[in-house]
mmCIF file of C-alpha atoms and ligand atoms in Angstrom:
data_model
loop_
_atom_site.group_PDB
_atom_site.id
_atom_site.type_symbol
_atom_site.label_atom_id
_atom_site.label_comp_id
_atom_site.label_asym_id
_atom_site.label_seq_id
_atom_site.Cartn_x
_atom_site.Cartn_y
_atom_site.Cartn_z
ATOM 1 C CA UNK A 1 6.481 -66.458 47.862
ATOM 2 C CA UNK A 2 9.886 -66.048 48.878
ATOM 3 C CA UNK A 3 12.219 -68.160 50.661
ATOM 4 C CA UNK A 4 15.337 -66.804 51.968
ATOM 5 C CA UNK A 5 18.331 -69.110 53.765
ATOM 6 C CA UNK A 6 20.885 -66.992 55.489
ATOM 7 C CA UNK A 7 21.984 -64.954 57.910
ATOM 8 C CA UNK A 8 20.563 -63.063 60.922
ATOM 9 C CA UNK A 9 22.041 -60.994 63.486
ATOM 10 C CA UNK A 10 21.716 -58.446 65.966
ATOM 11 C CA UNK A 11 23.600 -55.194 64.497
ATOM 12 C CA UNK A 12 24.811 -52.978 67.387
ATOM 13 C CA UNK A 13 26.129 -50.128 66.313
ATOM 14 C CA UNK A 14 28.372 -47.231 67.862
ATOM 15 C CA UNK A 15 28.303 -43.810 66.080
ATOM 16 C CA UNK A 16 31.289 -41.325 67.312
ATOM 17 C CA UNK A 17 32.858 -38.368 66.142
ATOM 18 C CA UNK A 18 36.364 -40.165 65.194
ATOM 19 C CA UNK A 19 37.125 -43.822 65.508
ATOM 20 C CA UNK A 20 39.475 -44.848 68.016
ATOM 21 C CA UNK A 21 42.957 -45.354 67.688
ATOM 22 C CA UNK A 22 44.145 -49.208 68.622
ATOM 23 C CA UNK A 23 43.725 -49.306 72.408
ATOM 24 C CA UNK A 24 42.400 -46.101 72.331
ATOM 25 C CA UNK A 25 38.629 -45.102 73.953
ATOM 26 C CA UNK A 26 36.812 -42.143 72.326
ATOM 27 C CA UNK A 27 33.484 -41.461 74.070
ATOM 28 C CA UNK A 28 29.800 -42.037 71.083
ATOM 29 C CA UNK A 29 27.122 -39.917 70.928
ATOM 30 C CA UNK A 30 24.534 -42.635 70.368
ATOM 31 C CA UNK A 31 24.136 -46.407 69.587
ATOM 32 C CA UNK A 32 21.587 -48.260 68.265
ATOM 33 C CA UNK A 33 20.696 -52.044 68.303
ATOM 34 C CA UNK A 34 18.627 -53.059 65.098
ATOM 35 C CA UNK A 35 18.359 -56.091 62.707
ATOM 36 C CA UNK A 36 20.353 -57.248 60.773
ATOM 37 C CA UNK A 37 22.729 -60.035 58.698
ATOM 38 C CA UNK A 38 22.644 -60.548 54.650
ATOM 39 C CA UNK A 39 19.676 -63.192 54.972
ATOM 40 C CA UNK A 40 17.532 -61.026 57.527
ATOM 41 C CA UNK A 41 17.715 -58.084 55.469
ATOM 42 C CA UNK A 42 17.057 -59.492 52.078
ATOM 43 C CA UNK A 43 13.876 -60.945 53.551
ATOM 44 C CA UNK A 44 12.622 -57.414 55.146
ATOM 45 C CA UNK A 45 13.253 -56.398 51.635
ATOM 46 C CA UNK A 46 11.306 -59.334 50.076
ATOM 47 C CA UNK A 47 8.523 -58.981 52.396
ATOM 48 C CA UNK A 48 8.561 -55.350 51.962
ATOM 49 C CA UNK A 49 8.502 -55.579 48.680
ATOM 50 C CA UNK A 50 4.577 -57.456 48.802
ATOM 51 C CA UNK A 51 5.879 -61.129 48.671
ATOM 52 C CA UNK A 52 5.152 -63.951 51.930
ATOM 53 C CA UNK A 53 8.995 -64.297 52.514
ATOM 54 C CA UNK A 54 10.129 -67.220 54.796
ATOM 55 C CA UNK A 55 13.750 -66.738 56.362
ATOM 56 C CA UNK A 56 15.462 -70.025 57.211
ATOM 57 C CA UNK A 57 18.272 -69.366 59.563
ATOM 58 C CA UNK A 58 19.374 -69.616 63.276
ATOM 59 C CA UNK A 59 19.114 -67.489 66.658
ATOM 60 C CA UNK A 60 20.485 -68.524 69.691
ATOM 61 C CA UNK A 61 18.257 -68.648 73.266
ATOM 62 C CA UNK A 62 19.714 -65.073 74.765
ATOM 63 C CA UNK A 63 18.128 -61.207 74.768
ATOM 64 C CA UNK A 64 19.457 -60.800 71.695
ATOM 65 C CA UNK A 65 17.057 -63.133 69.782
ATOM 66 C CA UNK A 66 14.302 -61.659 70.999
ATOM 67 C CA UNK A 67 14.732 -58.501 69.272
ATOM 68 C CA UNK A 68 16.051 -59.828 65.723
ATOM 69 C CA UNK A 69 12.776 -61.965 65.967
ATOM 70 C CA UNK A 70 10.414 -58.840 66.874
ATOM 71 C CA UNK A 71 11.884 -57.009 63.976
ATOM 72 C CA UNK A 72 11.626 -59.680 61.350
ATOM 73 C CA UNK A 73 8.032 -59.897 62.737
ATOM 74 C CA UNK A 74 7.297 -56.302 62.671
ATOM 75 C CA UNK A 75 8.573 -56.296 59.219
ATOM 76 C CA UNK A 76 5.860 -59.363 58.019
ATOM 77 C CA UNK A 77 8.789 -62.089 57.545
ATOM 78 C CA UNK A 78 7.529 -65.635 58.562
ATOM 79 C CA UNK A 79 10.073 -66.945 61.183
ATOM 80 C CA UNK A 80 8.482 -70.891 61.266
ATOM 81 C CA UNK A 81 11.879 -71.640 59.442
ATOM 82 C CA UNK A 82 13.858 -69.850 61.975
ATOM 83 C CA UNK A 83 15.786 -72.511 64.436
ATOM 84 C CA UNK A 84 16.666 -71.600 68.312
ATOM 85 C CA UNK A 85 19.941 -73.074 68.893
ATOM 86 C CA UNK A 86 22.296 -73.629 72.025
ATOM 87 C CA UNK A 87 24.798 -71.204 69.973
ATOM 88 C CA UNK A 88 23.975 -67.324 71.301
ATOM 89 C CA UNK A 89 22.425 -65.139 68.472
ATOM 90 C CA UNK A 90 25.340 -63.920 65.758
ATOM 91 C CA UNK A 91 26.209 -60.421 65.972
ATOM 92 C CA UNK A 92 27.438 -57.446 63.894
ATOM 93 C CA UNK A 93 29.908 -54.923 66.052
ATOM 94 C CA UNK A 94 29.939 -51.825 64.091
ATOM 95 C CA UNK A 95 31.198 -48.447 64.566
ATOM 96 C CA UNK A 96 30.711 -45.378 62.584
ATOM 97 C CA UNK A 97 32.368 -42.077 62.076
ATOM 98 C CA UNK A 98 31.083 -38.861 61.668
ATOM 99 C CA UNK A 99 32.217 -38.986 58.380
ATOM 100 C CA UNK A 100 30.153 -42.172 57.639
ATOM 101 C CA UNK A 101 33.611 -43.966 57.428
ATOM 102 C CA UNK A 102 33.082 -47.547 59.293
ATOM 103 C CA UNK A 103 34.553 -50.818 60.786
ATOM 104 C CA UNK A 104 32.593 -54.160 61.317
ATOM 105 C CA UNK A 105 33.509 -57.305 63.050
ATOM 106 C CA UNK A 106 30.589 -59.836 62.366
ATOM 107 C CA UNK A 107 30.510 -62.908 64.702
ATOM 108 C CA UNK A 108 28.556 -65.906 63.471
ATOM 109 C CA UNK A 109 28.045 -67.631 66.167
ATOM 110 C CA UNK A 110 24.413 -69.028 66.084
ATOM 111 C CA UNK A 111 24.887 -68.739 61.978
ATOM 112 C CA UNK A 112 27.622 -71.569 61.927
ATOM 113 C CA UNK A 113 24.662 -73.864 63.223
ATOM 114 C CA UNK A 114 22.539 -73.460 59.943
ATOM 115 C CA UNK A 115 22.816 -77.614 58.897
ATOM 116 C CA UNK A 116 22.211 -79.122 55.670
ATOM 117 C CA UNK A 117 19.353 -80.993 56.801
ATOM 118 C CA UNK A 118 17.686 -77.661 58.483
ATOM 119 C CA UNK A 119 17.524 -76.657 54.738
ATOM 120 C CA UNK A 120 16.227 -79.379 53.380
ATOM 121 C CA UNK A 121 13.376 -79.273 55.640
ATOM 122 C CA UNK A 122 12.802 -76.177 55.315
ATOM 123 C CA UNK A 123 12.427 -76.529 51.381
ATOM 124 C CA UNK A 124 10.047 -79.017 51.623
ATOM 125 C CA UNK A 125 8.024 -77.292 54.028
ATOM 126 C CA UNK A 126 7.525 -74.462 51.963
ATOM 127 C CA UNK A 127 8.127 -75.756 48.578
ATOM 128 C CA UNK A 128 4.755 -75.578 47.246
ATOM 129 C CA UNK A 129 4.117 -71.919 48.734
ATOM 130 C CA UNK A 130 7.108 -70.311 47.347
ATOM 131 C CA UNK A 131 8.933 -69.866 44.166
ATOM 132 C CA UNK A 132 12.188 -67.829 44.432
ATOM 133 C CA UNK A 133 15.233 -69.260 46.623
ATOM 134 C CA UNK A 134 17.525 -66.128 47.734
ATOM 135 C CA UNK A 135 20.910 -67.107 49.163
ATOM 136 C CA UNK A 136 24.215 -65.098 50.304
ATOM 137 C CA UNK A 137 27.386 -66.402 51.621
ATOM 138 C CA UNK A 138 27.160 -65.369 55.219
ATOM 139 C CA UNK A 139 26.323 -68.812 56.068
ATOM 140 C CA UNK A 140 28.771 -72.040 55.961
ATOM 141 C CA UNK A 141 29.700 -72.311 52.084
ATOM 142 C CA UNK A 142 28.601 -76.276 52.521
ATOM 143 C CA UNK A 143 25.253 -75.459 53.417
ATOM 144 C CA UNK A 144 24.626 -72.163 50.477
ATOM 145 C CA UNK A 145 25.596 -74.502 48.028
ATOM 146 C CA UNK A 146 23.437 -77.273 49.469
ATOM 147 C CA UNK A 147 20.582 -74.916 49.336
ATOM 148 C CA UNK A 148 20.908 -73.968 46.029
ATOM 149 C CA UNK A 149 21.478 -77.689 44.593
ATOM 150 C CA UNK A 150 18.216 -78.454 46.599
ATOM 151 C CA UNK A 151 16.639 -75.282 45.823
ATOM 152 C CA UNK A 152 16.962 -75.675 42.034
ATOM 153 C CA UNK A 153 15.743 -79.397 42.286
ATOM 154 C CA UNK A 154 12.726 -78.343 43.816
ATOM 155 C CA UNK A 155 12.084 -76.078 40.972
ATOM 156 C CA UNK A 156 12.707 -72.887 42.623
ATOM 157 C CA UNK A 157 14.793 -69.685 41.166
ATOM 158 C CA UNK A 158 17.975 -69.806 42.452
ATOM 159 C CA UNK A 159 18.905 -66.126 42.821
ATOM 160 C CA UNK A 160 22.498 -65.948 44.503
ATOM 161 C CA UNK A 161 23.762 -63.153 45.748
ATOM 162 C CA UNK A 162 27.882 -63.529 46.234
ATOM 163 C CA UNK A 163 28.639 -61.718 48.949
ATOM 164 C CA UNK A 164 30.852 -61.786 50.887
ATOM 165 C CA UNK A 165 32.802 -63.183 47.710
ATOM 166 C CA UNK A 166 34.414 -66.431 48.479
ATOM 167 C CA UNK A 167 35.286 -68.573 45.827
ATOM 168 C CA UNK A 168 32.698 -71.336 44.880
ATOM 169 C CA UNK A 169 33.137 -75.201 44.164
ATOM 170 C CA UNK A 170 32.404 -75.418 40.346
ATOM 171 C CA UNK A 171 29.211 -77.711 40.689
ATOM 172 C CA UNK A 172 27.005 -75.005 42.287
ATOM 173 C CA UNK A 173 26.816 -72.571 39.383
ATOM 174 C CA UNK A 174 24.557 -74.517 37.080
ATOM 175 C CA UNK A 175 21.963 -74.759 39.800
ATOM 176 C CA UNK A 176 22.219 -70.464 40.232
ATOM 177 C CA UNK A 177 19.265 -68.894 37.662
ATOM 178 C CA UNK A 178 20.179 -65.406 38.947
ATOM 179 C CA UNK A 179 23.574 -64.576 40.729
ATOM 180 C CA UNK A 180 24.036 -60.367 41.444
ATOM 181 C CA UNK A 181 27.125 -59.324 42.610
ATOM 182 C CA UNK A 182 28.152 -55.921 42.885
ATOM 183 C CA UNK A 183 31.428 -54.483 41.394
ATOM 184 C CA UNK A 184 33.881 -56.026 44.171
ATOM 185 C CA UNK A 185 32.420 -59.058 44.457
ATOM 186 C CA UNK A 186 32.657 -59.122 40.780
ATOM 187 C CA UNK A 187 36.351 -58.696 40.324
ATOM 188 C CA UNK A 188 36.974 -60.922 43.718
ATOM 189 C CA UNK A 189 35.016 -63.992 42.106
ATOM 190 C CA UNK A 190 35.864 -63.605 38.348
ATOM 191 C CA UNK A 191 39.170 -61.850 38.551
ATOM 192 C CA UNK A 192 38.145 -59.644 35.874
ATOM 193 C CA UNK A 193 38.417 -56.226 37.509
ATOM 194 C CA UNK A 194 34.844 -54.799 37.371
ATOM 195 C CA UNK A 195 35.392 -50.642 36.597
ATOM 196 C CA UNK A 196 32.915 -49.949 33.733
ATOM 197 C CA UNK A 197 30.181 -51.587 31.567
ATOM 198 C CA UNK A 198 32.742 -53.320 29.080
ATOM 199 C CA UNK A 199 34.451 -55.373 32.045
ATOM 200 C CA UNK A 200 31.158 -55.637 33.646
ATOM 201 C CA UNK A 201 30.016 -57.536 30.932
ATOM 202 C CA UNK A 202 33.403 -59.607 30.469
ATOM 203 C CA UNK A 203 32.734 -60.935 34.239
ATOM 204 C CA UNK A 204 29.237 -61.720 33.622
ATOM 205 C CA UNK A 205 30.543 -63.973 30.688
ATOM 206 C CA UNK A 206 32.224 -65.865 33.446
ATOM 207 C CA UNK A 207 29.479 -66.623 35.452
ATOM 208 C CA UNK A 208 27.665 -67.704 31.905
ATOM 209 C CA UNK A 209 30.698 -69.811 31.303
ATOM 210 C CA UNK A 210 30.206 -71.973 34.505
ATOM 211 C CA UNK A 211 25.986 -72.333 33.972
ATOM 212 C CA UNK A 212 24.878 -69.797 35.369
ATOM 213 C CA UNK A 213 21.750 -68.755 33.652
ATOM 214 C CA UNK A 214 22.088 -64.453 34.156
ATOM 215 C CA UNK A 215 24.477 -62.574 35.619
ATOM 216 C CA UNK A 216 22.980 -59.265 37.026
ATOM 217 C CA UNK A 217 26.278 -57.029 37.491
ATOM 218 C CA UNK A 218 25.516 -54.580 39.949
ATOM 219 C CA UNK A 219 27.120 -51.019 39.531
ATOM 220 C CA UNK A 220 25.925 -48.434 42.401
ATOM 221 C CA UNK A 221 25.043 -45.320 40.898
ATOM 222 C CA UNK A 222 25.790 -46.830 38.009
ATOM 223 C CA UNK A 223 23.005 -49.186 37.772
ATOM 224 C CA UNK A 224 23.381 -52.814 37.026
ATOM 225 C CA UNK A 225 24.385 -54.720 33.852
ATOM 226 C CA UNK A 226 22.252 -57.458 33.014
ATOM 227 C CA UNK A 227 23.534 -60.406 30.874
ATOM 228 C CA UNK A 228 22.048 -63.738 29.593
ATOM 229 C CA UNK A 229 23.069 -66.026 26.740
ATOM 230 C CA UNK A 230 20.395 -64.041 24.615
ATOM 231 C CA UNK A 231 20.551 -60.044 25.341
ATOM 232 C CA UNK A 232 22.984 -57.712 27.186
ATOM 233 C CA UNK A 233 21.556 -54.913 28.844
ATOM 234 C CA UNK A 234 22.505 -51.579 30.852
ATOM 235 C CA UNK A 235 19.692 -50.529 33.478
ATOM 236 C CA UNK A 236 20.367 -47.315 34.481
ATOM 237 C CA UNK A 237 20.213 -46.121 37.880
ATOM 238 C CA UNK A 238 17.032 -44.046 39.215
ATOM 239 C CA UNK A 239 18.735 -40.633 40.509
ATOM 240 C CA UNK A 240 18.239 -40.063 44.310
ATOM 241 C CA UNK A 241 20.489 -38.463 46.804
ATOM 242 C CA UNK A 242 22.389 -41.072 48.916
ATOM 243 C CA UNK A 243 23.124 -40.666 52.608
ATOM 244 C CA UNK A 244 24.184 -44.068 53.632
ATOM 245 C CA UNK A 245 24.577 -46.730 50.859
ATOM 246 C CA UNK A 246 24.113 -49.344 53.750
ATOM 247 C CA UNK A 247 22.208 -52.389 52.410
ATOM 248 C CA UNK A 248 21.609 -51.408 48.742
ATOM 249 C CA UNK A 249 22.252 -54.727 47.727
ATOM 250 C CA UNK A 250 20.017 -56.184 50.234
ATOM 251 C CA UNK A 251 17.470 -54.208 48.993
ATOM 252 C CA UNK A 252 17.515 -54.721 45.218
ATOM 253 C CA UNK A 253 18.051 -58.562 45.526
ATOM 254 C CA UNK A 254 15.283 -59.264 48.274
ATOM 255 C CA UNK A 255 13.144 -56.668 45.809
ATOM 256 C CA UNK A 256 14.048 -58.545 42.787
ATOM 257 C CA UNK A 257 13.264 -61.997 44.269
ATOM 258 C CA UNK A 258 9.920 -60.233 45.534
ATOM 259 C CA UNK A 259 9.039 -59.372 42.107
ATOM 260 C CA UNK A 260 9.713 -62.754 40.577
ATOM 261 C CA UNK A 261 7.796 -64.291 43.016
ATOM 262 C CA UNK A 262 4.753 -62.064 42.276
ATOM 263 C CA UNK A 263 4.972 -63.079 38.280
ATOM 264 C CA UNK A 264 6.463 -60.056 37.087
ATOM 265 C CA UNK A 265 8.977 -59.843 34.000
ATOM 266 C CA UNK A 266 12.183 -59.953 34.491
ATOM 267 C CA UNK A 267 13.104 -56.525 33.424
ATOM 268 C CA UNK A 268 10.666 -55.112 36.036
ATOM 269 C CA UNK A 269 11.855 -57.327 38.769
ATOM 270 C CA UNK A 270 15.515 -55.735 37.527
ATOM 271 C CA UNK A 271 13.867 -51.980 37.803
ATOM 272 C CA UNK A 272 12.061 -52.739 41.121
ATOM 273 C CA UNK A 273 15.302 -54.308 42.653
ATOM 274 C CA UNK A 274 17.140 -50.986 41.351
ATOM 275 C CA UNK A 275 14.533 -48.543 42.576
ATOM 276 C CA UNK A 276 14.675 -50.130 46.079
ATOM 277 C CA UNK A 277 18.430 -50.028 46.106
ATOM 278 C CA UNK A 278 18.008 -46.697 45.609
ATOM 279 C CA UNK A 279 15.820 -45.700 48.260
ATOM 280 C CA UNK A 280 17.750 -47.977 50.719
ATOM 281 C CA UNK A 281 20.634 -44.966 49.786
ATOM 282 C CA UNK A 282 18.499 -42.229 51.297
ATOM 283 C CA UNK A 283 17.970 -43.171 54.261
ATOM 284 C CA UNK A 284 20.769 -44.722 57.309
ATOM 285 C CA UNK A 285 21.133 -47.783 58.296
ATOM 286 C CA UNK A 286 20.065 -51.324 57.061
ATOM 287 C CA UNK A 287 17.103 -53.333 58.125
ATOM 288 C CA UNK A 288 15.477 -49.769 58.838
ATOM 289 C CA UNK A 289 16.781 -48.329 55.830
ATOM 290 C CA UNK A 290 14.458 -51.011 53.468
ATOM 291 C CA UNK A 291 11.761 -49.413 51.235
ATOM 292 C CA UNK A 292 8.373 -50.939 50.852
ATOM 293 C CA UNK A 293 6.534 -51.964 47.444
ATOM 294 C CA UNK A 294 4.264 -48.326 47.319
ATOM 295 C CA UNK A 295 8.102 -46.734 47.720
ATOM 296 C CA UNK A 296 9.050 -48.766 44.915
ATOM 297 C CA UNK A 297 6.361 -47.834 43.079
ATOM 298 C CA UNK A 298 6.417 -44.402 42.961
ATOM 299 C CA UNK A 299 10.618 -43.841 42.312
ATOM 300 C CA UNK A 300 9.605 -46.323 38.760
ATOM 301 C CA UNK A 301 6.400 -44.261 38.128
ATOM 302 C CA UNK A 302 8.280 -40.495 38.519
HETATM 303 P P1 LIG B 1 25.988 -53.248 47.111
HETATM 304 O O1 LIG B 1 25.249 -52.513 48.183
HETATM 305 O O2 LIG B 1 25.894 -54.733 47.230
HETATM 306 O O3 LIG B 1 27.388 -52.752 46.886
HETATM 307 P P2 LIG B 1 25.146 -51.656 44.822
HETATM 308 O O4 LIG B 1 25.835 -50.497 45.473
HETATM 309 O O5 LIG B 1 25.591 -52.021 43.457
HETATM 310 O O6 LIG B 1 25.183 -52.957 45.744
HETATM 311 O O7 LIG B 1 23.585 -51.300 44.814
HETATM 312 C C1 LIG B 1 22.597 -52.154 44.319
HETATM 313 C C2 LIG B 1 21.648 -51.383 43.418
HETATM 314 O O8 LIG B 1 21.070 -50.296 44.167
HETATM 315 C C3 LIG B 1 22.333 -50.738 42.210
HETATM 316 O O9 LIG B 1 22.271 -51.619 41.098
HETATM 317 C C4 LIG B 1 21.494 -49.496 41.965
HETATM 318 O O10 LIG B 1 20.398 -49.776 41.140
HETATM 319 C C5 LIG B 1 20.998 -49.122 43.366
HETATM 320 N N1 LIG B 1 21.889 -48.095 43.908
HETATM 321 C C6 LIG B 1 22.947 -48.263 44.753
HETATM 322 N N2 LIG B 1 23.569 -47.088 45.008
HETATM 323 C C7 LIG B 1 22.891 -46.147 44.314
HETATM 324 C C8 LIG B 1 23.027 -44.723 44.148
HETATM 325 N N3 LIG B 1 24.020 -44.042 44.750
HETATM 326 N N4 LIG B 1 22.132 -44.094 43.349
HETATM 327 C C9 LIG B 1 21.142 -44.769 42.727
HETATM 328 N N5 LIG B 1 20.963 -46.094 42.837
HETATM 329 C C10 LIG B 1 21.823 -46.780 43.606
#
């Protein structure tokens, strides 16, 4: 199985023609209210993608819980790990244009209570049931690098995903197996400016550099660069026709970590993370947006 540590929180979004101007009020043409937050929608991916996923994380006690709950629920993610705290349930304020063009102000709120010790339990409660950690950095830095010094002692694969980039005390790489950023967070976290394979690969060297195991470089369209001490390899992307690239990387790492957990090689793990970063392209949204494992399946297969 799968355990995930991160974010979750209730993604309300506001589509209008134009975006307002500063102090300006434009009237929308719909809104929706959906799932979402790094560590909620890498789990709907895991679980998606055929693996029991566990989500450790935080909600607060307001409306809003209730419906990031019902759709990690709907979606087959275990919430035992989730904690109700007196914080209210984080939220993501996001407006879109009818060009697709967006803004987002995420509020943590409820997310700033994830605690050290909340982790640890957590870890030990489902140590012996799951095999893959997946962390972001939507949660306090303290605690993601907690979890992934604990995770790795407890003999899970680390897989860290970077984003948002934020610079890293030096001590937590040699406990990441798998870290996958894409191009910006890249160039943010190595300062090697991440615009083709060749610089691709000169960023993964820095991850390698500080102990991390693999670096999987991931390239949109593009595909993702994969890197260990041994081999260097391009996977490229599987062709599909994007409409809102919303949650890609949500998609191939909770994917990825699914596929790991089931046993599979780590080149197919690589292909089904792609091929579900893909799909997540072709349709809007996030947490809705998340292809399941027969998806997967069939985009590898064509
Ligand atoms: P992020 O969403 O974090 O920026 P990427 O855009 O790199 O991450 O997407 C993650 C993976 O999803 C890529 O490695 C690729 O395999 C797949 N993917 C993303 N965008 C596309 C696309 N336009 N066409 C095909 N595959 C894509």
């Amino acid at each position: 199985g799968v355990l995930v540590v991160g974010s979750i929180t209730a993604d309300v979004t506001a589509f209008s023609r134009r975006l307002p101007h500063r102090g300006e009020t434009v009237l929308g043409d719909d809104v929706t209210l959906v799932l979402g937050g790094k560590g909620a929608n890498q789990a709907v991916a895991a679980a998606r993608g055929g693996a029991p996923t566990w989500l450790v994380g935080c909600v607060g006690k307001d409306p809003f819980s209730e419906i990031v709950l019902a759709g990690l629920h709907s979606h087959g993610v275990v919430s035992t790990e989730i904690r109700t705290v007196g914080n209210r349930t984080g939220v993501a304020h996001i407006r879109v244009d009818a060009s697709g063009e967006n803004d987002i102000v995420i509020t943590p709120l409820a997310n700033s209570d994830l605690s050290v010790d909340m982790v640890e339990e957590s870890i030990r409660a489902v140590r012996d049931r799951a095999s893959v950690l997946l962390l972001q950095l939507e949660i306090r830095t303290e605690v993601a690098c907690h979890a992934a010094e604990a995770g790795a002692h407890a003999g899970l694969t680390v897989v860290l995903d970077p984003a948002p980039a934020q610079s890293l005390p030096d001590r937590v790489w040699p406990h990441v197996a798998i870290v996958t950023p894409n191009e910006s967070e890249a160039t943010a976290l190595t300062g090697v400016e991440v615009v083709d394979l060749e610089s691709a690969e000169r960023a993964a060297a820095w991850f390698l550099d500080r102990g991390v195991r693999h670096a999987l470089i991931t390239l949109g369209a593009a595909g993702a660069l994969s890197v260990t001490p041994e081999q260097t390899r391009h996977f490229p992307a599987y062709p599909v026709n994007p409409v809102d690239t919303t949650a890609a990387g949500d998609a191939f790492t909770g994917s990825l970590g699914a596929a790991l957990a089931g046993g599979l090689d780590t080149a197919t793990a690589i292909r089904r993370g792609m091929a579900a970063g893909a799909l997540a392209t072709t349709r809007p949204g996030a947490s809705p947006s998340l292809p399941d494992r027969e998806a997967v399946d069939e985009l590898i297969n064509l």
